[in-house]
Amino acid sequence: MLNKLTSIVIAIVGIAMLYMGGQLLLIGGSPFYVIMAIGLLATAITLFRNKKIALSIYAILMWIVLLWTVYEVGFDKWQWIPRGDIIGLIGVWLAMPWVVRPLYKAAKVSPPRKFHPFLGTTVVVVIAMVIGMMFYDPYPQAGDITTKRNTTTDDVAGKDWIAYGGSTDGQRFSPLNQITKENVNNLEVAWTYHTGDIRDADKDATEYTFEATPLKVNNSVYLCTPHNEVHALNPETGELKWKYQPAKDRSYLQQHQTCRGVSYYQAPAAENNAADSTPAICRKRIFNATTDAKLIALDADTGKLCADFGNNGIIDLAANMGTIRPHALMQTAAPLVAGNLVIVGGSVMDNGFNSGNPSGVIRAYDVNSGRLVWNFDPANPENTQPIANGENYPQDTPVAWATLSADLKNGLVYVPFGNASPDELGINRDADSNTEKFRDTLVALDLNTGAFKWRFQSSKHDLWDRDNPSQPSLLDIDYQGSKQPVVILPTKTGNLFVLNRLTGQPVYPINQVDVSTKGGVAGEKFSPTQPVSKLNFIPEPLSEKSMWGLTPFDQMACRIEFKSLRYDGNPWTPATEKGSIIFPGNIGVFNWGSVAVDPQRQILIASPVRLAYKYNLIKRTPENADKRLFTKEGTPYWNENFDGDYAIQIQQLASGLGIPCIAPPWGRMVGVDLTTGKTEWLRRVGTTKNLKTTFLPGRFPIGFPMGMVAHGGPLVTAGDVVFHGATADNFFRAYDINNGKLLWETELPAGGQATPSTYLGADNQQYVVIAAGGHGSLGTKGGDAVVAYRLK
């Protein structure tokens, strides 16, 4: 009776596999699932008839599956899961004595055996291989960086952390070396602080994220919260010194509810305020740019508004912007303080409206008075004189929503412009306009006047949301024996463009590759080429065998979807009405976390992401031009592009279980020797622990080291340590910068989707601090913690 029940279960599995495998075969996919289904059905039929040949048939099937798996994916254990988990479990069951004995008894073999030699041996071999692969991972690239440390380099953060990226250079590097790769495993929690700023599930946006990088300066730790509160803490104890709490404007329509950092200014000891008649009230200032488009100046010692700045401490960044729809203009990045200027870009609501989107103007204000000193408008790049009262900047221009960088020595500021909304449509764009020329463009400006110096376009005619999302990093490198001042620009495509920061000329070679110019939607135009840097982490092209899942069934679903969608084998596949695979997608390979560089050893550390997305363009008609559109499930598209030709639906390419369709790793870490441009090591980062899933209640309890998505950047120190939170498993880790070896890890109280910082306390102890409050759309655990670590 047991064998008959077993045969029925196998038959059900086989029929389901034949149905889905047949669908895949009919659209040109792999025939293997049909073959697997036939093997299962043959096993089921013969087992139901009580024939011991069923076990031999199944053993043959297991060997076929094993050989096919090795052929497709080699010995990557994570990719063996969907191909072999159900087949392996059935094989183990069929090899058990309670299944084998009745079959031998029916065959009148005396005495009846409890072990089938062929199937039993096959199962043992497969189990042995699986156990062996637990200790083998073909993906990581082993290596060792051996560059020597040169401690004569300039412009580093010193004992404090004085700016978002450590300094205006955006290096995310500290020369502190009390914590080293030898003793980092002795770190312990020094203090934990809770901000009290928690998401209201009914009123706040889904994209509610605690992404702040704390500053340490003026004997205080300064940070901002998602609702733009500013907190000042004691660096050694985490005790609150003061707190600035603006009124909370909660709205689920806010596209990004986050604040990534504040900025600091201290007036020189004997400053001559020649530019302003009134002396500064606050000689030490904290600047915060808010999600409701305000620039706020606070006294760094008291938290009170600086009354001499703007309108009683506040500048309304909606000024001269014309009509702005609710939540359409926001600030999410730390403003740049450079010299006596505080400089801001801006962020707009992506794909909300086809036109009427706020300007992407860059504005520089006097740090003392708030007077507008210069503005760089992408629509009028030659005119940097402050706009006249009553006039407005032209709308629908590219925006720079990431933090800017500055070369104070050479008087240059670097602006990483992204796209202009709508991101995925170019039907109505003017190819000869300044707007088009400044899309996805790194621009160098004169720090004092805003005058244009040079530009470099990282993506041509962007139709994929390929913003330049990262703060550029500035340093000097000895590339191929020649000393060069460079700026490094990470991009969503995966390029790391290394340019001479004085001229904009490439230091690392850049190739122009041919891409698709056909298809898409009617009237769309495409650039025939796109730039690819010699240093890049553009993911390998996908294929049907790249599809993944937890079982053969969700893997088949992913394979069917892959075969049904357009994909040209490169990151520049046109979006279509039927659907296209965009890989990498709009989250990018690199995002706001940027990269970290050790200028003393000329090493770059990055955490590139691998995720594919589906882009569908939904045709709008005159009847529904201004109406909200919904999916079949009844949820809004969000990227609705009101009054445009098409709305845009963007979804991760994932199975019905919510698992990415592409095989892991989804998150990696790499170490690059900048003197050669060679990637010396590569590893997976993050585990499956704490993941929010649709197939299990709560969060996944086991930490399989597959390589998780990381939203946030690394920190490097002169102790040869890389610190990195950001992964979707709530862990904070330390790595050896030379080879990527994991040295230390600890579980945070919530998701650590932030970039850490480090400083030396008054007690002469080195601290490392990270915000741990989770990331709404990433699904990590929410919270309000700031955690500092020091050596025991």
mmCIF file with all atom_site columns, N, CA, C and O in Angstrom, residues 120 314 410 625:
data_model
loop_
_atom_site.group_PDB
_atom_site.id
_atom_site.type_symbol
_atom_site.label_atom_id
_atom_site.label_alt_id
_atom_site.label_comp_id
_atom_site.label_asym_id
_atom_site.label_entity_id
_atom_site.label_seq_id
_atom_site.pdbx_PDB_ins_code
_atom_site.Cartn_x
_atom_site.Cartn_y
_atom_site.Cartn_z
_atom_site.occupancy
_atom_site.B_iso_or_equiv
_atom_site.pdbx_formal_charge
_atom_site.auth_seq_id
_atom_site.auth_comp_id
_atom_site.auth_asym_id
_atom_site.auth_atom_id
_atom_site.pdbx_PDB_model_num
ATOM 1  N N  . GLY A 1 120 ? 20.582 2.260  -4.733  1.00 0.00 ? 120 GLY A N  1
ATOM 2  C CA . GLY A 1 120 ? 21.241 2.578  -3.473  1.00 0.00 ? 120 GLY A CA 1
ATOM 3  C C  . GLY A 1 120 ? 22.617 3.191  -3.690  1.00 0.00 ? 120 GLY A C  1
ATOM 4  O O  . GLY A 1 120 ? 22.978 4.186  -3.043  1.00 0.00 ? 120 GLY A O  1
ATOM 5  N N  . ILE A 1 314 ? 16.347 78.421 7.536   1.00 0.00 ? 314 ILE A N  1
ATOM 6  C CA . ILE A 1 314 ? 15.781 77.497 6.546   1.00 0.00 ? 314 ILE A CA 1
ATOM 7  C C  . ILE A 1 314 ? 15.737 78.172 5.177   1.00 0.00 ? 314 ILE A C  1
ATOM 8  O O  . ILE A 1 314 ? 15.341 79.339 5.051   1.00 0.00 ? 314 ILE A O  1
ATOM 9  N N  . ASN A 1 410 ? 42.074 72.047 -6.178  1.00 0.00 ? 410 ASN A N  1
ATOM 10 C CA . ASN A 1 410 ? 41.966 72.540 -7.548  1.00 0.00 ? 410 ASN A CA 1
ATOM 11 C C  . ASN A 1 410 ? 40.682 73.319 -7.806  1.00 0.00 ? 410 ASN A C  1
ATOM 12 O O  . ASN A 1 410 ? 40.429 73.722 -8.940  1.00 0.00 ? 410 ASN A O  1
ATOM 13 N N  . ALA A 1 625 ? -5.383 59.146 -19.901 1.00 0.00 ? 625 ALA A N  1
ATOM 14 C CA . ALA A 1 625 ? -4.090 59.833 -19.802 1.00 0.00 ? 625 ALA A CA 1
ATOM 15 C C  . ALA A 1 625 ? -3.794 60.299 -18.385 1.00 0.00 ? 625 ALA A C  1
ATOM 16 O O  . ALA A 1 625 ? -2.635 60.298 -17.960 1.00 0.00 ? 625 ALA A O  1
#
